[in-house]
Coordinates of C-alpha atoms and ligand atoms in Angstrom, one line a residue:
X1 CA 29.1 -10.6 11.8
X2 CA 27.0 -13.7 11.5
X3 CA 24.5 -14.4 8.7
X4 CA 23.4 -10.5 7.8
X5 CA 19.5 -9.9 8.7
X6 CA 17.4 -10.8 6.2
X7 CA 14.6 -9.0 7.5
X8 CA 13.7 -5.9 9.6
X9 CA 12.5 -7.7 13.0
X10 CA 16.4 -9.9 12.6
X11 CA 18.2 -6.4 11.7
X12 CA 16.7 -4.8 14.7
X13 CA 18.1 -8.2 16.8
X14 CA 21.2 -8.4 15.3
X15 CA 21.6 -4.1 16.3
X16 CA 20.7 -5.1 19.8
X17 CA 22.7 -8.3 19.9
X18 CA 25.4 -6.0 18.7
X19 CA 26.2 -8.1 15.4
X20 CA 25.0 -5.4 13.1
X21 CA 25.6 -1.7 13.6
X22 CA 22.5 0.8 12.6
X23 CA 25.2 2.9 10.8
X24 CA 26.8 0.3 9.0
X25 CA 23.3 -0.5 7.6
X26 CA 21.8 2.9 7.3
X27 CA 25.3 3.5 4.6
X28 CA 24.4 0.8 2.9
X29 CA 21.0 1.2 2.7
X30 CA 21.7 4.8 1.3
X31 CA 24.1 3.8 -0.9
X32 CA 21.9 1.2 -2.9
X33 CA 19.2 3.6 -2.7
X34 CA 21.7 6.2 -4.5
X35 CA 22.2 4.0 -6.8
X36 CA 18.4 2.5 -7.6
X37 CA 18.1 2.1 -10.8
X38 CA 14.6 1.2 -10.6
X39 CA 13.2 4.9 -9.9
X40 CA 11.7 4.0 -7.1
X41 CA 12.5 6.9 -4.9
X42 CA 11.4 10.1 -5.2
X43 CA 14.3 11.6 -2.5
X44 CA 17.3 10.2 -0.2
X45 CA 18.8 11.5 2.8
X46 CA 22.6 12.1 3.2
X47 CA 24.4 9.3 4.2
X48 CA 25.3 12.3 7.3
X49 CA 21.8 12.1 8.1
X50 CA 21.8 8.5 9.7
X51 CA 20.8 7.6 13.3
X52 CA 22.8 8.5 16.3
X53 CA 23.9 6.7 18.9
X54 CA 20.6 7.2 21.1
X55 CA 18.4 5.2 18.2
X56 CA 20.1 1.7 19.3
X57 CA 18.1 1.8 22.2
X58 CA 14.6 2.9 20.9
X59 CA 12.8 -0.1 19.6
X60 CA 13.8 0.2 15.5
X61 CA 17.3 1.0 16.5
X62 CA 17.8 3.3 14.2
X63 CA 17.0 0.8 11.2
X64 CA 16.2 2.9 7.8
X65 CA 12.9 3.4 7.0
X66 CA 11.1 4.7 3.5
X67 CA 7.5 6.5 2.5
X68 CA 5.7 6.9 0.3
X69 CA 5.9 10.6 -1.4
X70 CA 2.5 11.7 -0.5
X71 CA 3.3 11.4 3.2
X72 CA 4.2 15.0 4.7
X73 CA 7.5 15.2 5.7
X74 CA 8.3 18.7 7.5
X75 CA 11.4 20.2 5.4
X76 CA 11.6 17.4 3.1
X77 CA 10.2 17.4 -0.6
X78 CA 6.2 15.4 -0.5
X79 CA 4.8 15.7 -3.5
X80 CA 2.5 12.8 -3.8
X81 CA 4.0 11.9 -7.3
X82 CA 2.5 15.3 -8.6
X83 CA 4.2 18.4 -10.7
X84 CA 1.3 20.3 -9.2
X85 CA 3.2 19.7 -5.6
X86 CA 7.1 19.7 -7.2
X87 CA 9.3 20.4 -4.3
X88 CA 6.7 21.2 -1.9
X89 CA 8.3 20.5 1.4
X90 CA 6.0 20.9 4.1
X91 CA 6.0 22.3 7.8
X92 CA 4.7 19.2 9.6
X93 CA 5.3 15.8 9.5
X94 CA 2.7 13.4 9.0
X95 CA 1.4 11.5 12.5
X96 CA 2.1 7.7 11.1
X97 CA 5.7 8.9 10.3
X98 CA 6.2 10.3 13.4
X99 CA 5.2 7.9 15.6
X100 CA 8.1 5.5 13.0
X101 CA 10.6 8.3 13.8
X102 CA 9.6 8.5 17.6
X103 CA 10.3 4.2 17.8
X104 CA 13.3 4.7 16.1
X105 CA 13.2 4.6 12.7
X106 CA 15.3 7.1 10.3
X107 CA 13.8 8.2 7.6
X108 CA 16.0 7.1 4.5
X109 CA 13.9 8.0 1.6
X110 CA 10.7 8.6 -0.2
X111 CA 9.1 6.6 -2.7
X112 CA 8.0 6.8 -5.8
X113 CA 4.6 6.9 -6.7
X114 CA 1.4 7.0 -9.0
X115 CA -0.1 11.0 -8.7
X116 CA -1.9 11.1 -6.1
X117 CA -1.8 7.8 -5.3
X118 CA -4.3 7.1 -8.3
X119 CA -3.2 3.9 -10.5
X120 CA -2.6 0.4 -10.4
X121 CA 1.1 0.4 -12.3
X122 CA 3.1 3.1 -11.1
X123 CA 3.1 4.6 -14.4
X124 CA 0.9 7.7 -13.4
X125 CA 3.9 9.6 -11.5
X126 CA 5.4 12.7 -12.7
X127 CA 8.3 11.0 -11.4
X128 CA 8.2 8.8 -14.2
X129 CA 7.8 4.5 -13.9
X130 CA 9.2 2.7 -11.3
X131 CA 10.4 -0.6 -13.0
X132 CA 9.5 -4.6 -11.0
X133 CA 12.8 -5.6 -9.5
X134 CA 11.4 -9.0 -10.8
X135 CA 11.9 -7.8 -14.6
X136 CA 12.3 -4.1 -15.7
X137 CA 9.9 -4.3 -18.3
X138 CA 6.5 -4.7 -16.2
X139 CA 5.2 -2.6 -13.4
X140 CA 5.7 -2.8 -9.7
X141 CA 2.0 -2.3 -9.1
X142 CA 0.7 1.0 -7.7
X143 CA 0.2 3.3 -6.0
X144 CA 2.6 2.6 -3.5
X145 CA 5.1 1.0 -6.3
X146 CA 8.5 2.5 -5.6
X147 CA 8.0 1.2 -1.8
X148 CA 7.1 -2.2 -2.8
X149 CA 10.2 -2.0 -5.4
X150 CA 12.5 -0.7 -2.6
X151 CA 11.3 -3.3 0.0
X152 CA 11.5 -6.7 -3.2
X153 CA 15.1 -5.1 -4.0
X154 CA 16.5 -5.1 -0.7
X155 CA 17.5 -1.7 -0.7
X156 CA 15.6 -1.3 2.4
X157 CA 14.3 -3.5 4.8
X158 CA 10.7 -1.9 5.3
X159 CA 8.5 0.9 3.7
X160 CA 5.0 3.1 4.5
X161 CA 2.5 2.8 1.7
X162 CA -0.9 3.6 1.2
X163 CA -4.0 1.9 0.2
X164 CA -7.2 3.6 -1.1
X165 CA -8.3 0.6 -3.5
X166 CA -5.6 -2.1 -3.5
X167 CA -2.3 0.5 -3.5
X168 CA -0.6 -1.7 -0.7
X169 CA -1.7 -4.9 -1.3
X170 CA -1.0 -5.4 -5.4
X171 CA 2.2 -4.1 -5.7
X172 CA 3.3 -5.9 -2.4
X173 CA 1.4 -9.0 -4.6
X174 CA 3.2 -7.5 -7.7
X175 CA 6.7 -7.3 -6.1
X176 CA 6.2 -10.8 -3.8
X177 CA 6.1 -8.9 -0.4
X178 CA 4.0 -8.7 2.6
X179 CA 1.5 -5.3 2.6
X180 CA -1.3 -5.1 5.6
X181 CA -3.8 -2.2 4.5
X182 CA -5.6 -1.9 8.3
X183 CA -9.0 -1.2 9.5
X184 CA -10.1 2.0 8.3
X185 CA -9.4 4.4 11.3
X186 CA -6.3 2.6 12.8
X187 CA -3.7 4.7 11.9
X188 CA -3.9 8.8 11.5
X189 CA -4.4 9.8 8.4
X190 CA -3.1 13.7 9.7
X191 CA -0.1 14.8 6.9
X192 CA -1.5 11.9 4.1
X193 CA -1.3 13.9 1.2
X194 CA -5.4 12.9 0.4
X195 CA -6.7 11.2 -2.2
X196 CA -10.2 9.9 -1.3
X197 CA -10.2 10.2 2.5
X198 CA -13.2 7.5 3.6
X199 CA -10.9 4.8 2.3
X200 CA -7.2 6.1 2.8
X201 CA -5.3 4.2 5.1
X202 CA -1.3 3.9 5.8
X203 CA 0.4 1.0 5.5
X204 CA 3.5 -1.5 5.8
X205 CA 5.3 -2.7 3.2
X206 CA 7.5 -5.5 4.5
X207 CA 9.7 -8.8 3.6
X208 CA 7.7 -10.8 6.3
X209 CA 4.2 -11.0 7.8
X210 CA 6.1 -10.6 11.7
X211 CA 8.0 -6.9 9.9
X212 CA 4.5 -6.1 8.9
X213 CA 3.0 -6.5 12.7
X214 CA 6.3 -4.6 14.2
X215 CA 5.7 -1.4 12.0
X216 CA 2.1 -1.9 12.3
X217 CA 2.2 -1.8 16.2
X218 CA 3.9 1.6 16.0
X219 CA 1.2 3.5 13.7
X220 CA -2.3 2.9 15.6
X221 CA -3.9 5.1 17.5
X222 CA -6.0 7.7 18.0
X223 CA -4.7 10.8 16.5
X224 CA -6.2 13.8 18.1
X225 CA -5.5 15.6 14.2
X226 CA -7.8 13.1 12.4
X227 CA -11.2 12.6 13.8
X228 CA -11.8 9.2 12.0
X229 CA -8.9 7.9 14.2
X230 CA -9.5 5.3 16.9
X231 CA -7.5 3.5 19.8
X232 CA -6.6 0.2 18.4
X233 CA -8.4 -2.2 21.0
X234 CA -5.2 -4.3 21.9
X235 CA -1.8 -5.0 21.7
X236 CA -0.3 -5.7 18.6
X237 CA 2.4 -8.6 19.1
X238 CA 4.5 -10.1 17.0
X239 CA 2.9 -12.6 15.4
X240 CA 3.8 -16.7 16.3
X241 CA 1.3 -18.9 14.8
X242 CA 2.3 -22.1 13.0
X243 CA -1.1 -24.0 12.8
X244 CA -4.6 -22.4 12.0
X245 CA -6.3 -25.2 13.6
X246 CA -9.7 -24.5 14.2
X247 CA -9.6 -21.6 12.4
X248 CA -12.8 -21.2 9.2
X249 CA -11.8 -19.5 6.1
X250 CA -14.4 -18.2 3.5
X251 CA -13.4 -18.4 -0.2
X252 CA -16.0 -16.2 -2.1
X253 CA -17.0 -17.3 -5.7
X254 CA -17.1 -13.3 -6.7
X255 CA -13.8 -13.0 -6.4
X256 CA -11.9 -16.4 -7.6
X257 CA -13.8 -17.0 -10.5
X258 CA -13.6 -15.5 -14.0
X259 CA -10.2 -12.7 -15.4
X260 CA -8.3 -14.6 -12.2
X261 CA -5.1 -15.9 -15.1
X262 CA -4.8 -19.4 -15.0
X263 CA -1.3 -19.4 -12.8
X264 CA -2.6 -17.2 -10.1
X265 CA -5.8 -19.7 -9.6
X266 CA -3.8 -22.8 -9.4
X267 CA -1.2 -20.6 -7.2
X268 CA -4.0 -19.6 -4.8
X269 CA -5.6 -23.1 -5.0
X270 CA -2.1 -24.7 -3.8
X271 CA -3.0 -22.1 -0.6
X272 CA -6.3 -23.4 -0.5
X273 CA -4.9 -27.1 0.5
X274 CA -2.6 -25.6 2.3
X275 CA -5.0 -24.2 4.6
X276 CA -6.6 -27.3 5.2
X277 CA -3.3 -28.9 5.6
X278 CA -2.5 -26.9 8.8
X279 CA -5.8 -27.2 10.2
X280 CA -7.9 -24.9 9.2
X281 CA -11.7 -25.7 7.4
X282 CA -12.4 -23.9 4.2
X283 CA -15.8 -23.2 2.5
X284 CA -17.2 -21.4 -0.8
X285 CA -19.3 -18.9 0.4
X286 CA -20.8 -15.5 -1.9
X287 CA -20.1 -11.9 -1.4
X288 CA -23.1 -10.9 -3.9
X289 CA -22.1 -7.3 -4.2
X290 CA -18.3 -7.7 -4.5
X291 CA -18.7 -7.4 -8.3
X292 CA -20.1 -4.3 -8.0
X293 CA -17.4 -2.6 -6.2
X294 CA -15.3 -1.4 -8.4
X295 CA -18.0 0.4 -9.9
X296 CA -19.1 2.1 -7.0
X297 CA -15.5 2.5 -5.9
X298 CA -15.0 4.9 -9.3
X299 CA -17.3 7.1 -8.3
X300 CA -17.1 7.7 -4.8
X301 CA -13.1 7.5 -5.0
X302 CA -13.2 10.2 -7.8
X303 CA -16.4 12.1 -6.1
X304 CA -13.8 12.4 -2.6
X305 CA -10.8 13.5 -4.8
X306 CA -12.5 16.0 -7.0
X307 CA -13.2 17.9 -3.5
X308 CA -9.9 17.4 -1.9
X309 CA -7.5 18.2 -4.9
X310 CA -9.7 21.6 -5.3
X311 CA -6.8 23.0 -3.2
X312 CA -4.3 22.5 -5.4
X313 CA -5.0 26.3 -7.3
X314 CA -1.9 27.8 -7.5
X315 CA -2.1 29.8 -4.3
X316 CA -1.6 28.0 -1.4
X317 CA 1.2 25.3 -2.3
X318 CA 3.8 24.0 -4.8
X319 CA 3.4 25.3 -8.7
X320 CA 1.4 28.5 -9.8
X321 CA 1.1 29.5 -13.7
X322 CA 0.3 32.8 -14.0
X323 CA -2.2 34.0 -16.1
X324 CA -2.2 36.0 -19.5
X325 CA -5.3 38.1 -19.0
X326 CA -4.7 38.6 -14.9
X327 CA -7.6 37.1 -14.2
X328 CA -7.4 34.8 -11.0
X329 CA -9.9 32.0 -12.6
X330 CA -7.3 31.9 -15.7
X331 CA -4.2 31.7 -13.3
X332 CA -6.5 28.4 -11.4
X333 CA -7.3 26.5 -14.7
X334 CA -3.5 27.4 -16.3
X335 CA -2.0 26.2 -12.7
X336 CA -4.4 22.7 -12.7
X337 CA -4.2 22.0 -16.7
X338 CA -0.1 22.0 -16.3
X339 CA 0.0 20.7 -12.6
X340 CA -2.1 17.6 -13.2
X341 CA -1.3 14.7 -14.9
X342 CA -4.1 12.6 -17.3
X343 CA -5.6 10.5 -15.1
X344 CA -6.0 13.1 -12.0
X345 CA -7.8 15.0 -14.8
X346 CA -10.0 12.4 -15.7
X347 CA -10.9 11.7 -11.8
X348 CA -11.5 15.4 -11.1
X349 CA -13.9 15.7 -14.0
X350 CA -15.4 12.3 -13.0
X351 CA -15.9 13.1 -9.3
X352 CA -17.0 16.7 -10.2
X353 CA -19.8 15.8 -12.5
X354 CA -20.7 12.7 -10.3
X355 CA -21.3 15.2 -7.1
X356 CA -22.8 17.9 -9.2
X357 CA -26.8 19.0 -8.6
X358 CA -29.0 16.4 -10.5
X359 CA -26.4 13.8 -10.7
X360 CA -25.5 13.3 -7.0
X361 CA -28.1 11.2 -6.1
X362 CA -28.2 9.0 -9.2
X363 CA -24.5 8.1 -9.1
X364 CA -22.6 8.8 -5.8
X365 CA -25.8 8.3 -3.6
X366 CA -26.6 5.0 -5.3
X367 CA -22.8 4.1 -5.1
X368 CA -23.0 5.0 -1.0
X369 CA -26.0 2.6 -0.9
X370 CA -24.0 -0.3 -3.1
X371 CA -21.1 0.5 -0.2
X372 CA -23.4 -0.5 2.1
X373 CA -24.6 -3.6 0.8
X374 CA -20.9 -4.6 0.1
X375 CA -20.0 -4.3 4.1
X376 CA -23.5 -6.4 4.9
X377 CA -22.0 -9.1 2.8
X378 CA -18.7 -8.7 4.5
X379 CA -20.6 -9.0 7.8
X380 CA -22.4 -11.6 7.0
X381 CA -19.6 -13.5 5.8
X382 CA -17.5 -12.9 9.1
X383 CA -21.0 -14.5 11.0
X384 CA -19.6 -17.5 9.6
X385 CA -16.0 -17.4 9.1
X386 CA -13.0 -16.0 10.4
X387 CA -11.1 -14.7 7.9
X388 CA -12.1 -15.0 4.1
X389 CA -9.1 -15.6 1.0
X390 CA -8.9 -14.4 -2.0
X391 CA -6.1 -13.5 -4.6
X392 CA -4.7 -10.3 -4.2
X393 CA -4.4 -9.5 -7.9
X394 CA -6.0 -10.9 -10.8
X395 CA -2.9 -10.9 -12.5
X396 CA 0.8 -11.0 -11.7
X397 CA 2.8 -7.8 -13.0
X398 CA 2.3 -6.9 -16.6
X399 CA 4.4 -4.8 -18.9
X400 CA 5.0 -1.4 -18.9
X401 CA 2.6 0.4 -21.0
X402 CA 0.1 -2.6 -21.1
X403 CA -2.6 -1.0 -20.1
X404 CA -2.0 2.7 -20.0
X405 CA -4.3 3.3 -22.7
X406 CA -7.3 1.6 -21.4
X407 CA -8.1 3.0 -18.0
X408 CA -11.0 0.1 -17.6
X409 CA -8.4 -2.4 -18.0
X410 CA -6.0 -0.8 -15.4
X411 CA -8.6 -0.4 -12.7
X412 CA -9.6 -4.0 -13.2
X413 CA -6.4 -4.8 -11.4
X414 CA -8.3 -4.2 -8.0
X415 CA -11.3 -6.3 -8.5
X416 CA -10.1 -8.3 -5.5
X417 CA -8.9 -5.2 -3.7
X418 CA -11.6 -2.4 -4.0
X419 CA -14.3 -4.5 -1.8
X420 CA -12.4 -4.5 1.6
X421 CA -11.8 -0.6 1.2
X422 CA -15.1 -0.1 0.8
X423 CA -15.9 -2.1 3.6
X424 CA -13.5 -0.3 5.9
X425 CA -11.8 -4.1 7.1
X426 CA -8.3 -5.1 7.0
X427 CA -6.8 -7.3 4.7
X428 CA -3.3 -8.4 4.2
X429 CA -1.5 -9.8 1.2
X430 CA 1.4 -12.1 1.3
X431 CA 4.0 -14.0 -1.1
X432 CA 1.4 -16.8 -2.8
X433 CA 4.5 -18.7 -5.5
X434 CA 4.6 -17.1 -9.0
X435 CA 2.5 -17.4 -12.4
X436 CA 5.1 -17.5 -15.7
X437 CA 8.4 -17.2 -13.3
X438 CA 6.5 -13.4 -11.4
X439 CA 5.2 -13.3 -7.9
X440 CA 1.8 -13.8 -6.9
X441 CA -0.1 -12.8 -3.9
X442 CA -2.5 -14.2 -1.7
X443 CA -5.7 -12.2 0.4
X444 CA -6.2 -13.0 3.8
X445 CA -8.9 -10.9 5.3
X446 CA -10.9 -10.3 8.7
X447 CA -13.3 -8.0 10.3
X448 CA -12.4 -4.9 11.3
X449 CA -9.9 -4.5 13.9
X450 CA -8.6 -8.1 13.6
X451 CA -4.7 -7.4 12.5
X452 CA -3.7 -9.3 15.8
X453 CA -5.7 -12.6 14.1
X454 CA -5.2 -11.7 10.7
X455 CA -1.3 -11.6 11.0
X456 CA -1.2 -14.7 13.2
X457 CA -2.6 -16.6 10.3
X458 CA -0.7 -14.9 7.6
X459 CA 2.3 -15.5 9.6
X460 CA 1.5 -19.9 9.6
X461 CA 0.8 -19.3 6.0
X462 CA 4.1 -18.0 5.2
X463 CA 5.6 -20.0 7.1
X464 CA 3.9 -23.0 5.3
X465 CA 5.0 -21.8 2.2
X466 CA 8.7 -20.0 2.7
X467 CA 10.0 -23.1 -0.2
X468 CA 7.6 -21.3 -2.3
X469 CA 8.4 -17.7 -1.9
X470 CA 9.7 -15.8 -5.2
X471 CA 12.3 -13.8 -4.3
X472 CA 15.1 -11.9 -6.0
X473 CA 19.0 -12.0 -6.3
X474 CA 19.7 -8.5 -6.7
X475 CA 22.4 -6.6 -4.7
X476 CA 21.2 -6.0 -1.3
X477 CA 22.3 -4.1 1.9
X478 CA 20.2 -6.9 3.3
X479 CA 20.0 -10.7 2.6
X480 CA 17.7 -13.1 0.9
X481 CA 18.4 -16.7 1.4
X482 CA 17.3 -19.5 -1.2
X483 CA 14.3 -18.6 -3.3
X484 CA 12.7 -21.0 -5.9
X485 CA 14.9 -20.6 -7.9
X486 CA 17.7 -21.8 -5.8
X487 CA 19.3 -18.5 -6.0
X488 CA 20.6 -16.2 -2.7
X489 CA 20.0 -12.7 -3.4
X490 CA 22.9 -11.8 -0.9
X491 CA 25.8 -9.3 -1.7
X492 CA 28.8 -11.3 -0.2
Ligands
LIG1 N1 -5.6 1.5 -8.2 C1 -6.7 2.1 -7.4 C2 -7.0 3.5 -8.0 O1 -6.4 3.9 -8.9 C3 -6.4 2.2 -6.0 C4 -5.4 3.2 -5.7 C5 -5.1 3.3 -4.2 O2 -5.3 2.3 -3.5 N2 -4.5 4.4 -3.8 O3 -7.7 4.3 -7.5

């Protein structure tokens, strides 16, 4: 074989060019993700259970594909990071994975992730940490961590993740990957383990901005299973783009101003210039509500989670603690108090008391009415520009236990995230250069149903800035070529 793929869109190329076969990758694949030592799966499939013959000619050839835990996966253990949900393995599958399954994909693994999807580090599974592939004593990101850790280790060439708040985008920052959350509505939320369902979406996790588009292109559409699904309006093509000329990006003061760390500004003003550089005008503009998303995030995120976790009561799925007096209400609280980690706890009491008569109107009304405002300055910004930038995270990864015992701290870590959820729009983050030797990301973002535009320009940025893309040596089924540091992160 010629140089090994380095990416998913060249392993599915080198499958058809008949360089590479799927099964020779799919062993490999499973054997590095036997041997993870980052915790970043939660289950792996037999190295038996690899594609057939048939899957060469679908359009994934067979390549291995991982999800994130909370996606249902009929037969297969989905537990959405939770003891509540240990080895519940339920009848369906979710739509997003198998429309993946139907192009081609096989489903390798699922990943590691904070309960519920609820946390910014990873560190919120019952699963335990998954560790940065970067350095194992700071946090991939979260929620979707142990696919961004899969995806930065090379153990597999692409993953599903979702994003509520930020849970694609900072760990993909986190982990120097590509993550596209899309337009709320693009993809089918039917067999997402919920969280907060008015901002979940499903997600790529990819090594390139073109991986991102040719998993993307696979999960839209209308689902008839989930009502907030739409048709995507076009296409989606693999992006080309090597110029933005033309093109007007917004830079927002909101979000590129103060708690940004001093490497991650000058990172993301190198990708200012660069912007300019390759044609492109950019302009300060204001998104005057953006600093108060997080705040109204916290409420309605919590408010939507306190309702959809009331399910989990010990009677219809995964654990049940009986009761010492026999009483059913005893039996519910035993079952929640032992299921539920700390911070689901906190968000159920949060969400419950912030929907609860008297309250409702004075906390997740008001937030509703700061959403609003929030997508008008979105709007308004997109009158104007095409796409706006941003860093993806304040911060590049931190260490384990940093900030588990100051939840304010941890959700601080998707100040630059939260607003676009909120808004409903896509956004995509891609490999920005590093702050003290770790990956930074960069926040390209557009107005709903854009991804077409939106990965065309993330696609010239990366491009623009491949000699300044962190990646990792590690061994890999798959290949990394030079990083900054001059290292390849190939296995010979
Ligand atoms: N970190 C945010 C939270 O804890 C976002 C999580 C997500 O996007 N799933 O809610």
């Amino acid at each position: 074989m010629s140089a090994p793929p380095r990416t998913a869109t060249e392993a599915v190329e080198a499958i058809r060019a008949g360089q590479l076969s799927a099964r020779e990758l799919w062993l490999a694949c499973q054997a590095a993700a036997t041997d993870d030592e980052l915790n970043a799966f939660t289950w792996v499939a037999d190295a038996d259970d690899g594609p057939n013959e048939e899957a060469a000619a679908l359009p994934f050839a067979g390549i291995p594909l991982a999800v994130k835990d909370l996606f249902c996966t009929e037969g297969i253990p989905s537990q959405a990071g939770s003891r509540i949900l240990r080895d519940y393995r339920p009848p369906y599958t979710a739509t997003v994975v198998r429309q993946l399954l139907d192009a081609g994909a096989s489903l390798l693994a699922k990943t590691n992730q904070d309960e519920f999807a609820m946390g910014s580090s990873n560190e919120n599974s019952a699963y335990g940490a998954v560790l940065n592939p970067h350095d194992r004593g700071r946090v991939p990101g979260g929620s979707s961590g142990g696919s961004a850790a899969a995806v930065a280790a090379g153990i597999v060439p692409w993953a599903l993740g979702t994003d509520t708040g930020g849970s694609i985008r900072q760990p993909a920052a986190l982990c120097g990957i590509v993550g596209l959350k899309p337009t709320y509505g693009a993809c089918s939320r039917y067999g997402m383990i919920a969280f907060a369902s008015s901002l979940d979406q499903a997600g790529p996790l990819t090594r390139s901005v073109a991986d991102a588009a040719l998993l993307f292109s696979k999960m839209v559409g209308r689902d008839p299973c989930d009502s907030t699904s739409l048709a995507f309006p076009e296409a989606i093509e693999l992006p080309r783009s090597e110029r933005l000329d033309g093109l007007r990006f917004g830079v927002p003061d909101e979000l590129t101003g103060e708690g940004v760390e001093t490497g991650v500004r000058a990172a993301f003003e190198a990708s200012v210039a660069l912007v300019e550089q390759l044609g492109a005008s950019v302009e300060r503009c204001q998104l005057p509500h953006a600093p108060h998303a997080l705040a109204a995030y916290y409420l309605i995120a919590p408010a939507e989670c306190s309702s959809n976790l009331a399910r989990f009561d010990g009677v219809r799925y995964g654990l049940r603690v009986d009761s010492q007096d026999g009483s059913l209400e005893e039996m519910y609280s035993r079952t929640r108090a032992e299921g539920f980690g700390a911070e689901v706890k906190r968000r159920v009491m949060l969400g419950t008391y912030a929907l609860s008569s008297g309250y409702y109107d004075a906390y997740y009304g008001r937030a509703q009415r700061v959403r609003t405002k929030i997508a008008e300055d979105f709007r308004a910004a997109f009158e104007r520009f095409d796409f706006i930038l941003t860093p993806t995270s304040p911060t590049a990864a931190f260490e384990l236990g940093a900030r588990t015992s100051d939840p304010l701290a941890m959700y601080l870590s998707d100040f630059c995230t939260v607003p676009m959820s909120l808004a409903g729009i896509p956004a995509i983050s891609i490999p920005n250069g590093a702050s003290g030797g770790l990956p930074v990301g960069l926040q390209v973002v557009g107005p709903a149903f854009s991804e077409p535009r939106l990965l065309d320009a993330a696609h010239a940025l990366e491009l623009a800035h491949a000699d300044r893309v962190k990646t990792i040596a590690l061994p890999s089924p798959l290949r990394f070529e030079g990083n900054e540091n001059g290292a390849a992160g190939a296995r010979e």
